[in-house]
Amino acid sequence: HPALQANKDVLWHSEQRPLSRSKRGFNDPLFADQWYLVNQLRTGNDLNITGVWGQNVTGRGVIISIVDDGVEMDHPDLKDSYSAAGSIDLNGHDKDPSPRYDKENSNHHGTRCAGEIVAHPNNSVCGVGVSYGAQVSGTRVLDGDVTDSMEASAFGYAPNVNDIYSCSWG
């Protein structure tokens, strides 16, 4: 300001200028539909997760095994979070937990569950995972006959790798 510059008693001054700031948002096309993460219509009716994310708590360092009908490890929202070391296919007897797609496209539940947990933010794909900094492994066990011993194997597979075993079998 010119009056301050001309005043010999003012040694230093700085003019404050308002800055335009934008709220953190995500460019993922389905994020707006994830009302359980951020509910714009009914404030408080969500997981109240944004405050946790603001503290940089995103699941980093945690591996969650999805025990289900398979996990599509090459999905664009999952591939960077995939842990092969914690994965197994108990139906196909190998290490690839990819779902076996059929005419009805019925084996997609495990992939959806994995996305709810670790889908990467700001990649313009699908939505945002509640623990998007975590990793996910897949345990394919629900794509065929299942025995008690298979279920036990699923929940005991790679305990030195997997921190959490998640199953939402209904």
mmCIF file with all atom_site columns, N, CA, C and O in Angstrom, residues 19-40:
data_model
loop_
_atom_site.group_PDB
_atom_site.id
_atom_site.type_symbol
_atom_site.label_atom_id
_atom_site.label_alt_id
_atom_site.label_comp_id
_atom_site.label_asym_id
_atom_site.label_entity_id
_atom_site.label_seq_id
_atom_site.pdbx_PDB_ins_code
_atom_site.Cartn_x
_atom_site.Cartn_y
_atom_site.Cartn_z
_atom_site.occupancy
_atom_site.B_iso_or_equiv
_atom_site.pdbx_formal_charge
_atom_site.auth_seq_id
_atom_site.auth_comp_id
_atom_site.auth_asym_id
_atom_site.auth_atom_id
_atom_site.pdbx_PDB_model_num
ATOM 1  N N  . LEU A 1 19 ? -6.605  -15.989 -1.133  1.00 0.00 ? 19 LEU A N  1
ATOM 2  C CA . LEU A 1 19 ? -6.257  -17.083 -2.030  1.00 0.00 ? 19 LEU A CA 1
ATOM 3  C C  . LEU A 1 19 ? -7.500  -17.916 -2.291  1.00 0.00 ? 19 LEU A C  1
ATOM 4  O O  . LEU A 1 19 ? -8.309  -18.141 -1.403  1.00 0.00 ? 19 LEU A O  1
ATOM 5  N N  . SER A 1 20 ? -7.614  -18.373 -3.475  1.00 0.00 ? 20 SER A N  1
ATOM 6  C CA . SER A 1 20 ? -8.719  -19.247 -3.828  1.00 0.00 ? 20 SER A CA 1
ATOM 7  C C  . SER A 1 20 ? -8.311  -20.682 -3.539  1.00 0.00 ? 20 SER A C  1
ATOM 8  O O  . SER A 1 20 ? -7.259  -21.137 -3.999  1.00 0.00 ? 20 SER A O  1
ATOM 9  N N  . ARG A 1 21 ? -9.089  -21.375 -2.774  1.00 0.00 ? 21 ARG A N  1
ATOM 10 C CA . ARG A 1 21 ? -8.785  -22.761 -2.433  1.00 0.00 ? 21 ARG A CA 1
ATOM 11 C C  . ARG A 1 21 ? -9.965  -23.633 -2.835  1.00 0.00 ? 21 ARG A C  1
ATOM 12 O O  . ARG A 1 21 ? -11.102 -23.214 -2.777  1.00 0.00 ? 21 ARG A O  1
ATOM 13 N N  . SER A 1 22 ? -9.644  -24.826 -3.211  1.00 0.00 ? 22 SER A N  1
ATOM 14 C CA . SER A 1 22 ? -10.713 -25.764 -3.540  1.00 0.00 ? 22 SER A CA 1
ATOM 15 C C  . SER A 1 22 ? -10.656 -26.929 -2.570  1.00 0.00 ? 22 SER A C  1
ATOM 16 O O  . SER A 1 22 ? -9.589  -27.289 -2.083  1.00 0.00 ? 22 SER A O  1
ATOM 17 N N  . LYS A 1 23 ? -11.795 -27.495 -2.271  1.00 0.00 ? 23 LYS A N  1
ATOM 18 C CA . LYS A 1 23 ? -11.856 -28.654 -1.394  1.00 0.00 ? 23 LYS A CA 1
ATOM 19 C C  . LYS A 1 23 ? -11.257 -29.852 -2.103  1.00 0.00 ? 23 LYS A C  1
ATOM 20 O O  . LYS A 1 23 ? -11.304 -29.959 -3.326  1.00 0.00 ? 23 LYS A O  1
ATOM 21 N N  . ARG A 1 24 ? -10.711 -30.749 -1.290  1.00 0.00 ? 24 ARG A N  1
ATOM 22 C CA . ARG A 1 24 ? -10.208 -31.984 -1.880  1.00 0.00 ? 24 ARG A CA 1
ATOM 23 C C  . ARG A 1 24 ? -11.381 -32.747 -2.474  1.00 0.00 ? 24 ARG A C  1
ATOM 24 O O  . ARG A 1 24 ? -12.417 -32.895 -1.863  1.00 0.00 ? 24 ARG A O  1
ATOM 25 N N  . GLY A 1 25 ? -11.169 -33.202 -3.643  1.00 0.00 ? 25 GLY A N  1
ATOM 26 C CA . GLY A 1 25 ? -12.194 -33.985 -4.307  1.00 0.00 ? 25 GLY A CA 1
ATOM 27 C C  . GLY A 1 25 ? -11.549 -35.098 -5.104  1.00 0.00 ? 25 GLY A C  1
ATOM 28 O O  . GLY A 1 25 ? -10.336 -35.173 -5.209  1.00 0.00 ? 25 GLY A O  1
ATOM 29 N N  . PHE A 1 26 ? -12.366 -35.924 -5.634  1.00 0.00 ? 26 PHE A N  1
ATOM 30 C CA . PHE A 1 26 ? -11.862 -37.048 -6.416  1.00 0.00 ? 26 PHE A CA 1
ATOM 31 C C  . PHE A 1 26 ? -12.475 -36.981 -7.804  1.00 0.00 ? 26 PHE A C  1
ATOM 32 O O  . PHE A 1 26 ? -13.632 -36.601 -7.961  1.00 0.00 ? 26 PHE A O  1
ATOM 33 N N  . ASN A 1 27 ? -11.702 -37.348 -8.807  1.00 0.00 ? 27 ASN A N  1
ATOM 34 C CA . ASN A 1 27 ? -12.203 -37.325 -10.186 1.00 0.00 ? 27 ASN A CA 1
ATOM 35 C C  . ASN A 1 27 ? -12.774 -38.673 -10.622 1.00 0.00 ? 27 ASN A C  1
ATOM 36 O O  . ASN A 1 27 ? -13.061 -38.862 -11.792 1.00 0.00 ? 27 ASN A O  1
ATOM 37 N N  . ASP A 1 28 ? -12.937 -39.579 -9.680  1.00 0.00 ? 28 ASP A N  1
ATOM 38 C CA . ASP A 1 28 ? -13.469 -40.898 -10.001 1.00 0.00 ? 28 ASP A CA 1
ATOM 39 C C  . ASP A 1 28 ? -14.974 -40.787 -10.261 1.00 0.00 ? 28 ASP A C  1
ATOM 40 O O  . ASP A 1 28 ? -15.707 -40.246 -9.429  1.00 0.00 ? 28 ASP A O  1
ATOM 41 N N  . PRO A 1 29 ? -15.447 -41.283 -11.401 1.00 0.00 ? 29 PRO A N  1
ATOM 42 C CA . PRO A 1 29 ? -16.833 -41.027 -11.825 1.00 0.00 ? 29 PRO A CA 1
ATOM 43 C C  . PRO A 1 29 ? -17.907 -41.549 -10.883 1.00 0.00 ? 29 PRO A C  1
ATOM 44 O O  . PRO A 1 29 ? -18.997 -40.985 -10.825 1.00 0.00 ? 29 PRO A O  1
ATOM 45 N N  . LEU A 1 30 ? -17.637 -42.580 -10.119 1.00 0.00 ? 30 LEU A N  1
ATOM 46 C CA . LEU A 1 30 ? -18.651 -43.129 -9.219  1.00 0.00 ? 30 LEU A CA 1
ATOM 47 C C  . LEU A 1 30 ? -18.545 -42.605 -7.789  1.00 0.00 ? 30 LEU A C  1
ATOM 48 O O  . LEU A 1 30 ? -19.349 -42.964 -6.934  1.00 0.00 ? 30 LEU A O  1
ATOM 49 N N  . PHE A 1 31 ? -17.563 -41.747 -7.521  1.00 0.00 ? 31 PHE A N  1
ATOM 50 C CA . PHE A 1 31 ? -17.392 -41.241 -6.160  1.00 0.00 ? 31 PHE A CA 1
ATOM 51 C C  . PHE A 1 31 ? -18.639 -40.512 -5.666  1.00 0.00 ? 31 PHE A C  1
ATOM 52 O O  . PHE A 1 31 ? -19.032 -40.662 -4.498  1.00 0.00 ? 31 PHE A O  1
ATOM 53 N N  . ALA A 1 32 ? -19.279 -39.745 -6.511  1.00 0.00 ? 32 ALA A N  1
ATOM 54 C CA . ALA A 1 32 ? -20.478 -39.007 -6.101  1.00 0.00 ? 32 ALA A CA 1
ATOM 55 C C  . ALA A 1 32 ? -21.605 -39.946 -5.663  1.00 0.00 ? 32 ALA A C  1
ATOM 56 O O  . ALA A 1 32 ? -22.475 -39.552 -4.875  1.00 0.00 ? 32 ALA A O  1
ATOM 57 N N  . ASP A 1 33 ? -21.585 -41.178 -6.151  1.00 0.00 ? 33 ASP A N  1
ATOM 58 C CA . ASP A 1 33 ? -22.602 -42.163 -5.772  1.00 0.00 ? 33 ASP A CA 1
ATOM 59 C C  . ASP A 1 33 ? -22.234 -42.931 -4.500  1.00 0.00 ? 33 ASP A C  1
ATOM 60 O O  . ASP A 1 33 ? -23.046 -43.700 -3.995  1.00 0.00 ? 33 ASP A O  1
ATOM 61 N N  . GLN A 1 34 ? -21.045 -42.728 -3.994  1.00 0.00 ? 34 GLN A N  1
ATOM 62 C CA . GLN A 1 34 ? -20.602 -43.436 -2.793  1.00 0.00 ? 34 GLN A CA 1
ATOM 63 C C  . GLN A 1 34 ? -21.029 -42.645 -1.547  1.00 0.00 ? 34 GLN A C  1
ATOM 64 O O  . GLN A 1 34 ? -20.218 -42.156 -0.784  1.00 0.00 ? 34 GLN A O  1
ATOM 65 N N  . TRP A 1 35 ? -22.330 -42.568 -1.344  1.00 0.00 ? 35 TRP A N  1
ATOM 66 C CA . TRP A 1 35 ? -22.915 -41.768 -0.266  1.00 0.00 ? 35 TRP A CA 1
ATOM 67 C C  . TRP A 1 35 ? -22.429 -42.202 1.112   1.00 0.00 ? 35 TRP A C  1
ATOM 68 O O  . TRP A 1 35 ? -22.392 -41.420 2.040   1.00 0.00 ? 35 TRP A O  1
ATOM 69 N N  . TYR A 1 36 ? -22.020 -43.433 1.247   1.00 0.00 ? 36 TYR A N  1
ATOM 70 C CA . TYR A 1 36 ? -21.560 -43.937 2.538   1.00 0.00 ? 36 TYR A CA 1
ATOM 71 C C  . TYR A 1 36 ? -20.189 -43.387 2.901   1.00 0.00 ? 36 TYR A C  1
ATOM 72 O O  . TYR A 1 36 ? -19.784 -43.438 4.058   1.00 0.00 ? 36 TYR A O  1
ATOM 73 N N  . LEU A 1 37 ? -19.453 -42.832 1.912   1.00 0.00 ? 37 LEU A N  1
ATOM 74 C CA . LEU A 1 37 ? -18.179 -42.184 2.197   1.00 0.00 ? 37 LEU A CA 1
ATOM 75 C C  . LEU A 1 37 ? -18.377 -40.708 2.521   1.00 0.00 ? 37 LEU A C  1
ATOM 76 O O  . LEU A 1 37 ? -17.844 -40.195 3.498   1.00 0.00 ? 37 LEU A O  1
ATOM 77 N N  . VAL A 1 38 ? -19.110 -40.022 1.661   1.00 0.00 ? 38 VAL A N  1
ATOM 78 C CA . VAL A 1 38 ? -19.435 -38.608 1.874   1.00 0.00 ? 38 VAL A CA 1
ATOM 79 C C  . VAL A 1 38 ? -20.887 -38.410 1.472   1.00 0.00 ? 38 VAL A C  1
ATOM 80 O O  . VAL A 1 38 ? -21.217 -38.470 0.294   1.00 0.00 ? 38 VAL A O  1
ATOM 81 N N  . ASN A 1 39 ? -21.736 -38.158 2.446   1.00 0.00 ? 39 ASN A N  1
ATOM 82 C CA . ASN A 1 39 ? -23.162 -37.999 2.174   1.00 0.00 ? 39 ASN A CA 1
ATOM 83 C C  . ASN A 1 39 ? -23.499 -36.510 2.116   1.00 0.00 ? 39 ASN A C  1
ATOM 84 O O  . ASN A 1 39 ? -23.581 -35.837 3.146   1.00 0.00 ? 39 ASN A O  1
ATOM 85 N N  . GLN A 1 40 ? -23.663 -36.003 0.895   1.00 0.00 ? 40 GLN A N  1
ATOM 86 C CA . GLN A 1 40 ? -23.984 -34.585 0.705   1.00 0.00 ? 40 GLN A CA 1
ATOM 87 C C  . GLN A 1 40 ? -25.440 -34.280 1.031   1.00 0.00 ? 40 GLN A C  1
ATOM 88 O O  . GLN A 1 40 ? -25.772 -33.151 1.374   1.00 0.00 ? 40 GLN A O  1
#
